[in-house]
Amino acid sequence: MERTARMLRQIPRIAPGAIDRPRLLARLDGPAPLVIVRGRGGTGKTTLLAQWVRSQEPEGGTAALWIDADEGTRSRTGFWMRMLGRMHAQRLIDDAELYRESASIADRPETLVATLLRVLDAQEGPVAVVLDDTAAPGRAPWWDQVCADLVEVMRRSSMLRCVAAGRCRTSLEDPAVRTVLDLDVLDDEALALEDEDVDRLIRAVAPDLPARLPRVLVRREALSGPAARRIATVRFALESLQRTPELHGLEELPRLDRLLRSAARRELQVEIPDPGLRRFLALVARAPIMDAPLAERVSGRADAPALLDRLESAGAGRWEEDAERSQAPVFRFGEHLRAEVLAQPFPGDAAQARRVHAEIALWLGTVRGEHLAAVQLALRAGDHALADTLLLRACPLGDEESAQVAELLRELPEAALHEHPMLALWHGLALHADVSAQDRAVPYLRAATALGRRAGTGPVVDAAIRDAFESTAHRLLGRHERMLELARRTLPALARIAEQPERDPELDALVLTAIDQCALGLLAAEDLDLARQARQLQLHLARRQERGPQQHDALAQLALIGVLSGDFAEAREALDRIGPEDRPPSRGTRGPGSAERIARAWILLSSGRPGEALDQLEGAGPPRESAEHWDLAVGAEAFALVMLGRGHDAEQRFHRTVQERLSVRALPATRRRLRIIGGILQISTGRAPDPPARRGSAETSSTLCALAALAELAAGDVHESVSLLGEAGLAATTLLQRMIVAAVTAVVAADPASEVDLGDAVLRMAAILRDSGAAWPVMLMPADVRDRALAVDGARDVLGTAFAAVPPLLQRPVMALRPVPRLTAREHEILVLLLETDRRAEIAERLFVSLNTVKSQLRGLYGKLDAGSRDQALSRALDLGLLQRHDHLSTRIAS
């Protein structure tokens, strides 16, 4: 009995009037080692768990370890040490075991499962972990790993059971869990009251009601469905009926929601007869929760705490402790009573209404950290300036919160959005996330560029943070120079803000978000050194603030920077540092997970594992829908398909994605990368890559010059090829660029007329491969050049490994590449129409031009294809891949 008493001290008290539910208790006693109780608030989950724990055998039965979500646990190891503490409190383990096993978990988390199995094997009877409110806020960064631990331990030991209650689905319900464990789920439908449950509840709560009313209530509840057949809902309705005797004579009850509102209205009139108290309630109930100081400010009453106590006595709400935030108690108003209060006119003029709403919104956002509720209140109050400031401080928001804010912004007038840069930016970002709506996002993004010129309002908002968000707008608008200027100027200022000892801790998350936006701009501008510094700063601050998702994002982005620079060793190291507890759930193609998967895909490509690279990219989502790094995802996909021998498929997918995704606002770096990918894909299908659009301009790069050297070599102009290689070597600044130039140099050196030293190029390649592991550029080397490279002393081992992993794009010499004529968009249209008809008049009619114009354009097309007839032109175009390839896209990419 002593152990039972100690166990019962851990669980909540069962409220008077609670009913037994044998049907549900039997399922908790069932054979399944894992039972999930998932339902909305008010379905009696906690009471059910408490009843089940109390029903266990006093001695020798299952030892229940009750763990609440609000007990301050914030990590995987913290959770399991709390469980050991529960076992110690019930004398299931002694002091020495507690200290030894806790130290083992803290010092060596990798042995955690083995430690738990050792503790459980020493028990005399089974142990049940009872988890209440598993969907509590703050658990996301580590909760999935705890769930994985539970599943693994239960899979390997029959001594452990788990009963978990919460409002939302967790990873304990993943399909993979069902393959290794028996799982029983009690959802909203299972938790809904049955008729006999309602009868028992009526007898317990309202035994004096007329006999007819319970039957009517049950019938009305049945019509309302499981959502209304909750214990809290029916109990409230019964209590309302007891206080509303005039309803007892009605043949039909009103709808439940009207009944609850009617009961709330009666409470206002009967329970709160004092007009002064009712006016006080009408002011303070504008917020769902409120502390005493805020109530004093909103109402202007020094006796606000006493008035809130009177409201609690009248049933208008209840006081709640706030142990999680270590703040003063807060008063939470009843939902239906608050709805009735808000339906009544505000007890004051418009100016006072704006002041009250602003005061509450500021408190919700800055004190409680409930940014979404604060923004919603400010928007619905019409205080757009306050909403603008609060939304800036609310960053970062989760996906669900972002969707709710986007929905609210859609309801605002366009003028209000354009006048407030942060609202405009958020609305523009929501539109930009939808590829089909990106053109509609442009005017809002332009309005957001005024962020840096806005004076701070409300809480302190540093200019550097506004500049960071302004750089985001310029990046999405394709304004390279302004984006880069702001990002470079803002990053040092953000670093100083983050290190200020007197900084506002509430701004820490906002500073991290601003640094993330600067880093994205620097990466988009290919300032890789400064982008690396930004991500290292983000990683440092995220670790100091113990923000797992931001740590993950910083490391994933560092890996992506390593891939872009060609330092694959750096990329691997960054990915290896990502802990499983830091990895948040995937949020699509932009968000934690996307950058990591793209980086892993490129590393797998360099390791000769294209199939696994495609699997990684599939997990990151369709690249054409990604707002960030979509060109890198498309390139990795294309090269993986080429390595699998699907070059034509890769080129078709690439051009289709570019046609859908590329806009006139694409940054120069994005266009350069797309031209590089397109040129390599041309080589993979036996065609010479296109020459640079404007040689020596900012649009060209080291890699584009190197590919142009291959094209000139294929055309037989060895002298021009060597000249282009010289330009490429001078422009190369990263390991990746130097590796590509060295690979192309080796190809050019294989031609004796070039007089280029093959051995020097091969040794440079070998040195880069040893330091970085960036092997994928060796795909540019045909089989004959590889044979000659392997003969160079000191390079065989490292090059042999790279050649074995990465197949060549061409098995034949580069001179066999066919030059591809550049067609205009109109010439491509005519070429496609030639597939459908040989009548020039029909082509003229479909293009809305004269017959003579068509004849002139056909002469130009036939000349480019070296063809004398329609059949020769189509045959030549098919051979060159022009019918599959949208040639005018090359012009779009280069323009």
Tab-separated table of N, CA and C in Angstrom, residues 170-296:
chain	number	residue	atom	x	y	z
A	170	THR	N	0.847	12.579	-32.794
A	170	THR	CA	2.294	12.647	-32.638
A	170	THR	C	2.936	11.497	-33.414
A	171	SER	N	4.259	11.463	-33.381
A	171	SER	CA	4.972	10.421	-34.113
A	171	SER	C	4.750	9.042	-33.514
A	172	LEU	N	4.135	8.949	-32.338
A	172	LEU	CA	3.782	7.629	-31.796
A	172	LEU	C	2.746	6.925	-32.674
A	173	GLU	N	2.072	7.678	-33.529
A	173	GLU	CA	1.063	7.089	-34.408
A	173	GLU	C	1.558	6.922	-35.838
A	174	ASP	N	2.856	7.104	-36.064
A	174	ASP	CA	3.386	6.930	-37.409
A	174	ASP	C	3.119	5.511	-37.914
A	175	PRO	N	2.899	5.345	-39.203
A	175	PRO	CA	2.654	3.994	-39.738
A	175	PRO	C	3.774	3.014	-39.404
A	176	ALA	N	5.020	3.499	-39.324
A	176	ALA	CA	6.137	2.599	-39.021
A	176	ALA	C	6.001	1.984	-37.638
A	177	VAL	N	5.364	2.706	-36.707
A	177	VAL	CA	5.199	2.180	-35.349
A	177	VAL	C	4.273	0.967	-35.364
A	178	ARG	N	3.244	1.039	-36.194
A	178	ARG	CA	2.282	-0.067	-36.235
A	178	ARG	C	2.898	-1.357	-36.768
A	179	THR	N	4.005	-1.238	-37.485
A	179	THR	CA	4.647	-2.447	-38.016
A	179	THR	C	5.435	-3.194	-36.952
A	180	VAL	N	5.754	-2.527	-35.831
A	180	VAL	CA	6.566	-3.185	-34.798
A	180	VAL	C	5.829	-3.325	-33.468
A	181	LEU	N	4.698	-2.608	-33.286
A	181	LEU	CA	3.979	-2.659	-32.017
A	181	LEU	C	2.474	-2.736	-32.265
A	182	ASP	N	1.760	-3.376	-31.329
A	182	ASP	CA	0.308	-3.295	-31.322
A	182	ASP	C	-0.072	-1.924	-30.762
A	183	LEU	N	-0.933	-1.217	-31.462
A	183	LEU	CA	-1.289	0.148	-31.098
A	183	LEU	C	-2.802	0.278	-31.056
A	184	ASP	N	-3.318	0.864	-29.959
A	184	ASP	CA	-4.750	1.117	-29.834
A	184	ASP	C	-4.942	2.623	-29.681
A	185	VAL	N	-5.794	3.216	-30.521
A	185	VAL	CA	-6.012	4.657	-30.512
A	185	VAL	C	-7.457	4.942	-30.112
A	186	LEU	N	-7.624	5.741	-29.050
A	186	LEU	CA	-8.934	6.226	-28.633
A	186	LEU	C	-9.042	7.669	-29.111
A	187	ASP	N	-9.763	7.899	-30.219
A	187	ASP	CA	-9.853	9.236	-30.788
A	187	ASP	C	-11.134	9.926	-30.326
A	188	ASP	N	-11.453	11.068	-30.964
A	188	ASP	CA	-12.632	11.842	-30.562
A	188	ASP	C	-13.899	11.010	-30.632
A	189	GLU	N	-13.994	10.172	-31.659
A	189	GLU	CA	-15.209	9.360	-31.800
A	189	GLU	C	-15.319	8.359	-30.663
A	190	ALA	N	-14.186	7.738	-30.278
A	190	ALA	CA	-14.217	6.777	-29.178
A	190	ALA	C	-14.483	7.465	-27.845
A	191	LEU	N	-13.991	8.721	-27.681
A	191	LEU	CA	-14.160	9.434	-26.417
A	191	LEU	C	-15.519	10.095	-26.297
A	192	ALA	N	-16.276	10.190	-27.392
A	192	ALA	CA	-17.597	10.819	-27.335
A	192	ALA	C	-18.504	10.028	-26.401
A	193	LEU	N	-19.316	10.762	-25.668
A	193	LEU	CA	-20.222	10.121	-24.703
A	193	LEU	C	-21.287	9.303	-25.421
A	194	GLU	N	-21.485	8.086	-24.959
A	194	GLU	CA	-22.616	7.291	-25.430
A	194	GLU	C	-23.837	7.593	-24.567
A	195	ASP	N	-24.986	7.065	-24.989
A	195	ASP	CA	-26.227	7.408	-24.276
A	195	ASP	C	-26.147	7.047	-22.800
A	196	GLU	N	-25.608	5.847	-22.501
A	196	GLU	CA	-25.536	5.463	-21.088
A	196	GLU	C	-24.560	6.346	-20.317
A	197	ASP	N	-23.509	6.859	-21.019
A	197	ASP	CA	-22.597	7.789	-20.354
A	197	ASP	C	-23.312	9.083	-19.997
A	198	VAL	N	-24.139	9.569	-20.937
A	198	VAL	CA	-24.896	10.794	-20.663
A	198	VAL	C	-25.858	10.574	-19.506
A	199	ASP	N	-26.500	9.414	-19.456
A	199	ASP	CA	-27.411	9.113	-18.338
A	199	ASP	C	-26.666	9.165	-17.011
A	200	ARG	N	-25.483	8.539	-16.961
A	200	ARG	CA	-24.717	8.558	-15.712
A	200	ARG	C	-24.283	9.978	-15.352
A	201	LEU	N	-23.891	10.775	-16.391
A	201	LEU	CA	-23.464	12.143	-16.124
A	201	LEU	C	-24.638	12.976	-15.609
A	202	ILE	N	-25.820	12.752	-16.166
A	202	ILE	CA	-26.997	13.485	-15.701
A	202	ILE	C	-27.287	13.146	-14.243
A	203	ARG	N	-27.209	11.861	-13.906
A	203	ARG	CA	-27.475	11.470	-12.513
A	203	ARG	C	-26.431	12.051	-11.564
A	204	ALA	N	-25.195	12.208	-12.059
A	204	ALA	CA	-24.145	12.718	-11.187
A	204	ALA	C	-24.182	14.236	-11.049
A	205	VAL	N	-24.538	14.921	-12.131
A	205	VAL	CA	-24.453	16.382	-12.129
A	205	VAL	C	-25.802	17.040	-11.875
A	206	ALA	N	-26.860	16.524	-12.454
A	206	ALA	CA	-28.164	17.192	-12.382
A	206	ALA	C	-29.260	16.182	-12.096
A	207	PRO	N	-29.258	15.565	-10.921
A	207	PRO	CA	-30.272	14.532	-10.643
A	207	PRO	C	-31.681	15.089	-10.506
A	208	ASP	N	-31.833	16.396	-10.324
A	208	ASP	CA	-33.151	16.974	-10.091
A	208	ASP	C	-33.857	17.406	-11.366
A	209	LEU	N	-33.223	17.258	-12.516
A	209	LEU	CA	-33.865	17.658	-13.763
A	209	LEU	C	-35.056	16.756	-14.058
A	210	PRO	N	-36.089	17.296	-14.736
A	210	PRO	CA	-37.230	16.441	-15.120
A	210	PRO	C	-36.772	15.258	-15.972
A	211	ALA	N	-37.468	14.138	-15.852
A	211	ALA	CA	-37.042	12.902	-16.530
A	211	ALA	C	-37.030	13.060	-18.042
A	212	ARG	N	-37.906	13.958	-18.614
A	212	ARG	CA	-37.960	14.103	-20.061
A	212	ARG	C	-36.718	14.777	-20.624
A	213	LEU	N	-36.139	15.696	-19.878
A	213	LEU	CA	-35.053	16.512	-20.407
A	213	LEU	C	-33.806	15.714	-20.787
A	214	PRO	N	-33.396	14.736	-19.988
A	214	PRO	CA	-32.219	13.972	-20.419
A	214	PRO	C	-32.403	13.321	-21.778
A	215	ARG	N	-33.615	12.791	-22.050
A	215	ARG	CA	-33.822	12.154	-23.342
A	215	ARG	C	-33.731	13.178	-24.476
A	216	VAL	N	-34.345	14.363	-24.267
A	216	VAL	CA	-34.265	15.414	-25.288
A	216	VAL	C	-32.819	15.849	-25.489
A	217	LEU	N	-32.088	16.005	-24.386
A	217	LEU	CA	-30.690	16.434	-24.473
A	217	LEU	C	-29.866	15.407	-25.236
A	218	VAL	N	-30.068	14.133	-24.933
A	218	VAL	CA	-29.328	13.085	-25.647
A	218	VAL	C	-29.641	13.142	-27.137
A	219	ARG	N	-30.936	13.358	-27.484
A	219	ARG	CA	-31.298	13.414	-28.891
A	219	ARG	C	-30.645	14.610	-29.575
A	220	ARG	N	-30.670	15.763	-28.906
A	220	ARG	CA	-30.045	16.944	-29.490
A	220	ARG	C	-28.537	16.736	-29.626
A	221	GLU	N	-27.932	16.103	-28.635
A	221	GLU	CA	-26.496	15.839	-28.694
A	221	GLU	C	-26.170	14.907	-29.848
A	222	ALA	N	-27.016	13.891	-30.060
A	222	ALA	CA	-26.769	12.946	-31.146
A	222	ALA	C	-26.773	13.669	-32.492
A	223	LEU	N	-27.685	14.655	-32.625
A	223	LEU	CA	-27.714	15.413	-33.875
A	223	LEU	C	-26.476	16.270	-34.046
A	224	SER	N	-25.847	16.666	-32.945
A	224	SER	CA	-24.679	17.544	-33.019
A	224	SER	C	-23.407	16.792	-33.323
A	225	GLY	N	-23.372	15.468	-33.170
A	225	GLY	CA	-22.191	14.685	-33.492
A	225	GLY	C	-21.215	14.575	-32.337
A	226	PRO	N	-20.102	13.815	-32.537
A	226	PRO	CA	-19.141	13.562	-31.460
A	226	PRO	C	-18.525	14.828	-30.889
A	227	ALA	N	-18.360	15.859	-31.720
A	227	ALA	CA	-17.707	17.073	-31.223
A	227	ALA	C	-18.498	17.697	-30.077
A	228	ALA	N	-19.838	17.550	-30.092
A	228	ALA	CA	-20.659	18.128	-29.034
A	228	ALA	C	-20.887	17.154	-27.882
A	229	ARG	N	-20.614	15.857	-28.094
A	229	ARG	CA	-20.850	14.877	-27.034
A	229	ARG	C	-19.597	14.718	-26.183
A	230	ARG	N	-19.023	15.863	-25.828
A	230	ARG	CA	-17.887	15.865	-24.917
A	230	ARG	C	-18.385	16.033	-23.489
A	231	ILE	N	-17.609	15.531	-22.560
A	231	ILE	CA	-18.012	15.647	-21.157
A	231	ILE	C	-18.191	17.103	-20.769
A	232	ALA	N	-17.208	17.965	-21.143
A	232	ALA	CA	-17.291	19.367	-20.740
A	232	ALA	C	-18.513	20.050	-21.331
A	233	THR	N	-18.830	19.726	-22.598
A	233	THR	CA	-19.963	20.377	-23.256
A	233	THR	C	-21.283	19.970	-22.617
A	234	VAL	N	-21.484	18.665	-22.444
A	234	VAL	CA	-22.741	18.181	-21.852
A	234	VAL	C	-22.868	18.652	-20.409
A	235	ARG	N	-21.777	18.639	-19.690
A	235	ARG	CA	-21.819	19.070	-18.283
A	235	ARG	C	-22.211	20.550	-18.195
A	236	PHE	N	-21.624	21.367	-19.065
A	236	PHE	CA	-21.973	22.783	-19.057
A	236	PHE	C	-23.445	22.970	-19.402
A	237	ALA	N	-23.941	22.191	-20.384
A	237	ALA	CA	-25.346	22.308	-20.779
A	237	ALA	C	-26.266	21.920	-19.619
A	238	LEU	N	-25.899	20.864	-18.907
A	238	LEU	CA	-26.723	20.434	-17.769
A	238	LEU	C	-26.736	21.491	-16.681
A	239	GLU	N	-25.567	22.061	-16.392
A	239	GLU	CA	-25.512	23.103	-15.366
A	239	GLU	C	-26.313	24.320	-15.800
A	240	SER	N	-26.275	24.617	-17.110
A	240	SER	CA	-27.066	25.747	-17.618
A	240	SER	C	-28.559	25.471	-17.473
A	241	LEU	N	-28.982	24.234	-17.757
A	241	LEU	CA	-30.391	23.874	-17.609
A	241	LEU	C	-30.837	23.989	-16.156
A	242	GLN	N	-29.949	23.587	-15.255
A	242	GLN	CA	-30.322	23.690	-13.842
A	242	GLN	C	-30.561	25.134	-13.431
A	243	ARG	N	-29.791	26.051	-14.059
A	243	ARG	CA	-29.941	27.469	-13.709
A	243	ARG	C	-30.992	28.166	-14.572
A	244	THR	N	-31.644	27.425	-15.506
A	244	THR	CA	-32.623	28.015	-16.422
A	244	THR	C	-33.909	27.202	-16.363
A	245	PRO	N	-34.654	27.311	-15.271
A	245	PRO	CA	-35.838	26.451	-15.115
A	245	PRO	C	-36.922	26.721	-16.151
A	246	GLU	N	-36.991	27.944	-16.739
A	246	GLU	CA	-38.049	28.192	-17.716
A	246	GLU	C	-37.903	27.322	-18.955
A	247	LEU	N	-36.699	26.756	-19.206
A	247	LEU	CA	-36.519	25.890	-20.366
A	247	LEU	C	-37.100	24.497	-20.137
A	248	HIS	N	-37.390	24.171	-18.887
A	248	HIS	CA	-37.794	22.800	-18.597
A	248	HIS	C	-39.143	22.462	-19.218
A	249	GLY	N	-39.978	23.435	-19.495
A	249	GLY	CA	-41.286	23.141	-20.045
A	249	GLY	C	-41.322	23.106	-21.562
A	250	LEU	N	-40.209	23.419	-22.210
A	250	LEU	CA	-40.189	23.431	-23.667
A	250	LEU	C	-40.214	22.020	-24.226
A	251	GLU	N	-40.902	21.865	-25.365
A	251	GLU	CA	-40.911	20.565	-26.012
A	251	GLU	C	-39.563	20.260	-26.650
A	252	GLU	N	-38.899	21.282	-27.151
A	252	GLU	CA	-37.608	21.091	-27.794
A	252	GLU	C	-36.602	22.059	-27.199
A	253	LEU	N	-35.395	21.563	-26.964
A	253	LEU	CA	-34.329	22.440	-26.482
A	253	LEU	C	-33.742	23.239	-27.644
A	254	PRO	N	-33.256	24.439	-27.381
A	254	PRO	CA	-32.554	25.178	-28.444
A	254	PRO	C	-31.265	24.472	-28.798
A	255	ARG	N	-30.663	24.882	-29.892
A	255	ARG	CA	-29.392	24.294	-30.280
A	255	ARG	C	-28.379	24.510	-29.160
A	256	LEU	N	-27.439	23.594	-29.066
A	256	LEU	CA	-26.524	23.607	-27.932
A	256	LEU	C	-25.726	24.903	-27.848
A	257	ASP	N	-25.239	25.394	-29.011
A	257	ASP	CA	-24.436	26.615	-28.944
A	257	ASP	C	-25.281	27.797	-28.491
A	258	ARG	N	-26.555	27.839	-28.956
A	258	ARG	CA	-27.430	28.910	-28.490
A	258	ARG	C	-27.729	28.765	-27.011
A	259	LEU	N	-27.864	27.529	-26.568
A	259	LEU	CA	-28.103	27.289	-25.154
A	259	LEU	C	-26.937	27.816	-24.320
A	260	LEU	N	-25.714	27.518	-24.781
A	260	LEU	CA	-24.549	27.964	-24.024
A	260	LEU	C	-24.454	29.483	-24.021
A	261	ARG	N	-24.731	30.112	-25.170
A	261	ARG	CA	-24.712	31.568	-25.206
A	261	ARG	C	-25.831	32.139	-24.327
A	262	SER	N	-26.978	31.468	-24.361
A	262	SER	CA	-28.083	31.913	-23.518
A	262	SER	C	-27.716	31.799	-22.046
A	263	ALA	N	-27.041	30.687	-21.699
A	263	ALA	CA	-26.603	30.524	-20.315
A	263	ALA	C	-25.581	31.588	-19.941
A	264	ALA	N	-24.681	31.905	-20.859
A	264	ALA	CA	-23.689	32.936	-20.582
A	264	ALA	C	-24.358	34.294	-20.380
A	265	ARG	N	-25.378	34.573	-21.195
A	265	ARG	CA	-26.094	35.839	-21.060
A	265	ARG	C	-26.792	35.912	-19.706
A	266	ARG	N	-27.354	34.772	-19.292
A	266	ARG	CA	-28.033	34.753	-17.990
A	266	ARG	C	-27.030	34.934	-16.860
A	267	GLU	N	-25.846	34.331	-17.033
A	267	GLU	CA	-24.808	34.510	-16.014
A	267	GLU	C	-24.458	35.988	-15.869
A	268	LEU	N	-24.372	36.687	-16.989
A	268	LEU	CA	-24.049	38.103	-16.919
A	268	LEU	C	-25.124	38.865	-16.140
A	269	GLN	N	-26.376	38.466	-16.344
A	269	GLN	CA	-27.468	39.197	-15.726
A	269	GLN	C	-27.699	38.786	-14.275
A	270	VAL	N	-27.571	37.483	-14.000
A	270	VAL	CA	-27.916	36.975	-12.681
A	270	VAL	C	-26.695	36.919	-11.766
A	271	GLU	N	-25.617	36.304	-12.272
A	271	GLU	CA	-24.445	36.115	-11.424
A	271	GLU	C	-23.629	37.394	-11.263
A	272	ILE	N	-23.757	38.318	-12.236
A	272	ILE	CA	-22.980	39.554	-12.160
A	272	ILE	C	-23.972	40.712	-12.269
A	273	PRO	N	-24.762	40.937	-11.248
A	273	PRO	CA	-25.778	42.003	-11.327
A	273	PRO	C	-25.188	43.394	-11.209
A	274	ASP	N	-24.007	43.505	-10.621
A	274	ASP	CA	-23.387	44.814	-10.394
A	274	ASP	C	-23.007	45.445	-11.740
A	275	PRO	N	-23.574	46.585	-12.138
A	275	PRO	CA	-23.227	47.211	-13.429
A	275	PRO	C	-21.747	47.548	-13.545
A	276	GLY	N	-21.129	47.968	-12.428
A	276	GLY	CA	-19.705	48.285	-12.466
A	276	GLY	C	-18.864	47.056	-12.776
A	277	LEU	N	-19.216	45.917	-12.178
A	277	LEU	CA	-18.480	44.686	-12.431
A	277	LEU	C	-18.709	44.210	-13.864
A	278	ARG	N	-19.935	44.383	-14.367
A	278	ARG	CA	-20.209	43.971	-15.739
A	278	ARG	C	-19.462	44.856	-16.738
A	279	ARG	N	-19.340	46.146	-16.426
A	279	ARG	CA	-18.550	47.016	-17.315
A	279	ARG	C	-17.068	46.611	-17.272
A	280	PHE	N	-16.592	46.279	-16.085
A	280	PHE	CA	-15.208	45.812	-15.948
A	280	PHE	C	-14.998	44.544	-16.787
A	281	LEU	N	-15.950	43.612	-16.720
A	281	LEU	CA	-15.849	42.382	-17.503
A	281	LEU	C	-15.850	42.694	-19.001
A	282	ALA	N	-16.682	43.632	-19.428
A	282	ALA	CA	-16.748	43.962	-20.849
A	282	ALA	C	-15.433	44.537	-21.358
A	283	LEU	N	-14.651	45.151	-20.470
A	283	LEU	CA	-13.354	45.692	-20.870
A	283	LEU	C	-12.273	44.615	-20.892
A	284	VAL	N	-12.187	43.842	-19.816
A	284	VAL	CA	-11.056	42.921	-19.686
A	284	VAL	C	-11.239	41.653	-20.509
A	285	ALA	N	-12.493	41.252	-20.799
A	285	ALA	CA	-12.715	40.017	-21.555
A	285	ALA	C	-12.423	40.192	-23.034
A	286	ARG	N	-11.893	41.339	-23.439
A	286	ARG	CA	-11.426	41.483	-24.828
A	286	ARG	C	-10.268	40.543	-25.107
A	287	ALA	N	-9.563	40.124	-24.057
A	287	ALA	CA	-8.457	39.175	-24.190
A	287	ALA	C	-8.901	37.816	-23.673
A	288	PRO	N	-8.414	36.730	-24.261
A	288	PRO	CA	-8.785	35.408	-23.737
A	288	PRO	C	-8.218	35.158	-22.351
A	289	ILE	N	-7.049	35.742	-22.069
A	289	ILE	CA	-6.426	35.636	-20.754
A	289	ILE	C	-5.894	37.008	-20.362
A	290	MET	N	-5.658	37.203	-19.058
A	290	MET	CA	-5.210	38.519	-18.599
A	290	MET	C	-4.638	38.369	-17.197
A	291	ASP	N	-3.562	39.136	-16.927
A	291	ASP	CA	-3.063	39.154	-15.555
A	291	ASP	C	-3.590	40.397	-14.853
A	292	ALA	N	-3.351	40.474	-13.549
A	292	ALA	CA	-3.924	41.562	-12.763
A	292	ALA	C	-3.404	42.938	-13.188
A	293	PRO	N	-2.061	43.123	-13.411
A	293	PRO	CA	-1.599	44.460	-13.824
A	293	PRO	C	-2.230	44.931	-15.133
A	294	LEU	N	-2.385	44.027	-16.099
A	294	LEU	CA	-3.010	44.433	-17.355
A	294	LEU	C	-4.467	44.811	-17.121
A	295	ALA	N	-5.157	44.065	-16.270
A	295	ALA	CA	-6.550	44.394	-15.977
A	295	ALA	C	-6.656	45.785	-15.363
A	296	GLU	N	-5.688	46.154	-14.517
A	296	GLU	CA	-5.695	47.500	-13.931
A	296	GLU	C	-5.524	48.564	-15.015
